[in-house]
CSV table of C-alpha atoms and ligand atoms in Angstrom, one decimal:
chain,number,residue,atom,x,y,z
A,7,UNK,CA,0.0,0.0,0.0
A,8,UNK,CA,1.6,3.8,-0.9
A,9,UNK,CA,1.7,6.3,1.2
A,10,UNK,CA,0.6,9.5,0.1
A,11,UNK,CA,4.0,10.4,-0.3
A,12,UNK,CA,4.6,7.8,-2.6
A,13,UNK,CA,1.4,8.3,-4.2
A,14,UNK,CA,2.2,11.9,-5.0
A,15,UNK,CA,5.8,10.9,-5.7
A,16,UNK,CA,4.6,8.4,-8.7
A,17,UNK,CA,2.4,11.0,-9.8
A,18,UNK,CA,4.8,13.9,-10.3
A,19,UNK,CA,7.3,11.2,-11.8
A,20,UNK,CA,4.6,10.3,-14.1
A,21,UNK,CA,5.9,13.6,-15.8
A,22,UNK,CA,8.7,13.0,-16.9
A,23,UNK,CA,9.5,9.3,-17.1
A,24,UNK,CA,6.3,6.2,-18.4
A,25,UNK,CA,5.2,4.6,-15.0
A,26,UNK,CA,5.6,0.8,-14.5
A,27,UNK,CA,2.2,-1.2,-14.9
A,28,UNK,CA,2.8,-2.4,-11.4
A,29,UNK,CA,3.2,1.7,-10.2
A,30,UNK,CA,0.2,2.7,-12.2
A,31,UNK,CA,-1.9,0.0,-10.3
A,32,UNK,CA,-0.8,0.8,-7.1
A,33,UNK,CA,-0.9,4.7,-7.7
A,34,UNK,CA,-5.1,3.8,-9.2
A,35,UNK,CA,-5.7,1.8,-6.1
A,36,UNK,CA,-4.7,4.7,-3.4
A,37,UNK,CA,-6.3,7.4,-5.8
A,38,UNK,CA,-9.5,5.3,-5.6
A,39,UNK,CA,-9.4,5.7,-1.7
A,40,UNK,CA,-7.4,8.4,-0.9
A,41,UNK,CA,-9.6,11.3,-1.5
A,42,UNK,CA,-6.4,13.9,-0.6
A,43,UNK,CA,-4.3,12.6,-3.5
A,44,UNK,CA,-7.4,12.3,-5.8
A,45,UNK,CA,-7.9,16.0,-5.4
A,46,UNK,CA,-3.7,16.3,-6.1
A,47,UNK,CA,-4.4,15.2,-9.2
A,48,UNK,CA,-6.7,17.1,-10.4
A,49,UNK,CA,-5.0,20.0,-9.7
A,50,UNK,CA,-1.6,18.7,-10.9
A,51,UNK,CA,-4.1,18.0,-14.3
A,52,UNK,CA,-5.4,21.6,-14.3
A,53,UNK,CA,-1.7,23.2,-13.6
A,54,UNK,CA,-0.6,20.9,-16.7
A,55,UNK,CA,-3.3,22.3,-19.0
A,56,UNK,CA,-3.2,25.9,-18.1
A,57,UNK,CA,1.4,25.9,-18.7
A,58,UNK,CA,0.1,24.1,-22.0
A,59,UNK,CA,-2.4,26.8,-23.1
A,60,UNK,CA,0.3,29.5,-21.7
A,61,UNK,CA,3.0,28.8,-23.8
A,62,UNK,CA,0.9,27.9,-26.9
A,63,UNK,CA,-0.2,31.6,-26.3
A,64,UNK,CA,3.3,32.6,-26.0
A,65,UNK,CA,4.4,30.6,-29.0
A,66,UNK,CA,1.2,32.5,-31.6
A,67,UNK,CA,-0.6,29.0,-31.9
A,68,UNK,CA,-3.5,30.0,-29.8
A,69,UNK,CA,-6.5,29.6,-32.3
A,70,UNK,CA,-8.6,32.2,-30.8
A,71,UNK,CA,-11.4,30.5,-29.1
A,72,UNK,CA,-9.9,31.9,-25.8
A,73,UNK,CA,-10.5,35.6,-25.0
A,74,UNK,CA,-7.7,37.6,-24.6
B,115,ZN,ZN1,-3.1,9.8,-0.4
Protein backbone atom coordinates (compact mmCIF):
# COMPACT_ATOMS: atom_id res chain seq x y z
CA UNK A 1 0.00 0.00 0.00
CA UNK A 2 1.57 3.79 -0.86
CA UNK A 3 1.70 6.28 1.17
CA UNK A 4 0.59 9.47 0.08
CA UNK A 5 4.01 10.42 -0.27
CA UNK A 6 4.62 7.82 -2.57
CA UNK A 7 1.41 8.27 -4.23
CA UNK A 8 2.19 11.93 -4.99
CA UNK A 9 5.76 10.87 -5.66
CA UNK A 10 4.62 8.45 -8.67
CA UNK A 11 2.38 11.05 -9.80
CA UNK A 12 4.84 13.93 -10.31
CA UNK A 13 7.28 11.16 -11.81
CA UNK A 14 4.60 10.28 -14.13
CA UNK A 15 5.94 13.62 -15.85
CA UNK A 16 8.72 13.04 -16.90
CA UNK A 17 9.50 9.28 -17.15
CA UNK A 18 6.28 6.22 -18.44
CA UNK A 19 5.21 4.60 -14.98
CA UNK A 20 5.59 0.79 -14.46
CA UNK A 21 2.22 -1.19 -14.91
CA UNK A 22 2.83 -2.40 -11.37
CA UNK A 23 3.21 1.69 -10.16
CA UNK A 24 0.15 2.67 -12.17
CA UNK A 25 -1.88 0.01 -10.28
CA UNK A 26 -0.82 0.85 -7.15
CA UNK A 27 -0.85 4.68 -7.69
CA UNK A 28 -5.14 3.76 -9.24
CA UNK A 29 -5.72 1.78 -6.07
CA UNK A 30 -4.66 4.67 -3.45
CA UNK A 31 -6.31 7.44 -5.85
CA UNK A 32 -9.52 5.29 -5.57
CA UNK A 33 -9.41 5.65 -1.65
CA UNK A 34 -7.45 8.42 -0.86
CA UNK A 35 -9.56 11.32 -1.52
CA UNK A 36 -6.38 13.86 -0.59
CA UNK A 37 -4.28 12.58 -3.46
CA UNK A 38 -7.37 12.28 -5.84
CA UNK A 39 -7.94 15.96 -5.38
CA UNK A 40 -3.66 16.33 -6.08
CA UNK A 41 -4.37 15.24 -9.22
CA UNK A 42 -6.66 17.15 -10.40
CA UNK A 43 -5.04 19.97 -9.67
CA UNK A 44 -1.57 18.73 -10.89
CA UNK A 45 -4.14 17.99 -14.30
CA UNK A 46 -5.43 21.65 -14.30
CA UNK A 47 -1.71 23.18 -13.63
CA UNK A 48 -0.58 20.85 -16.69
CA UNK A 49 -3.27 22.29 -18.95
CA UNK A 50 -3.23 25.89 -18.11
CA UNK A 51 1.39 25.85 -18.72
CA UNK A 52 0.12 24.08 -21.99
CA UNK A 53 -2.38 26.79 -23.06
CA UNK A 54 0.27 29.49 -21.69
CA UNK A 55 3.03 28.82 -23.80
CA UNK A 56 0.85 27.86 -26.89
CA UNK A 57 -0.16 31.56 -26.29
CA UNK A 58 3.27 32.57 -26.05
CA UNK A 59 4.35 30.61 -28.98
CA UNK A 60 1.19 32.46 -31.64
CA UNK A 61 -0.58 29.03 -31.90
CA UNK A 62 -3.50 29.98 -29.75
CA UNK A 63 -6.51 29.58 -32.27
CA UNK A 64 -8.61 32.22 -30.80
CA UNK A 65 -11.38 30.54 -29.09
CA UNK A 66 -9.91 31.93 -25.82
CA UNK A 67 -10.53 35.58 -25.05
CA UNK A 68 -7.67 37.63 -24.64
ZN1 LIG B 1 -3.08 9.77 -0.44
Amino acid sequence: MLTCKDATRLMSEAQDRPLSVGEKLQLEVHLAMCRGCSNFREQMNFLRLACRRFMQRRNGDDDGSSPS
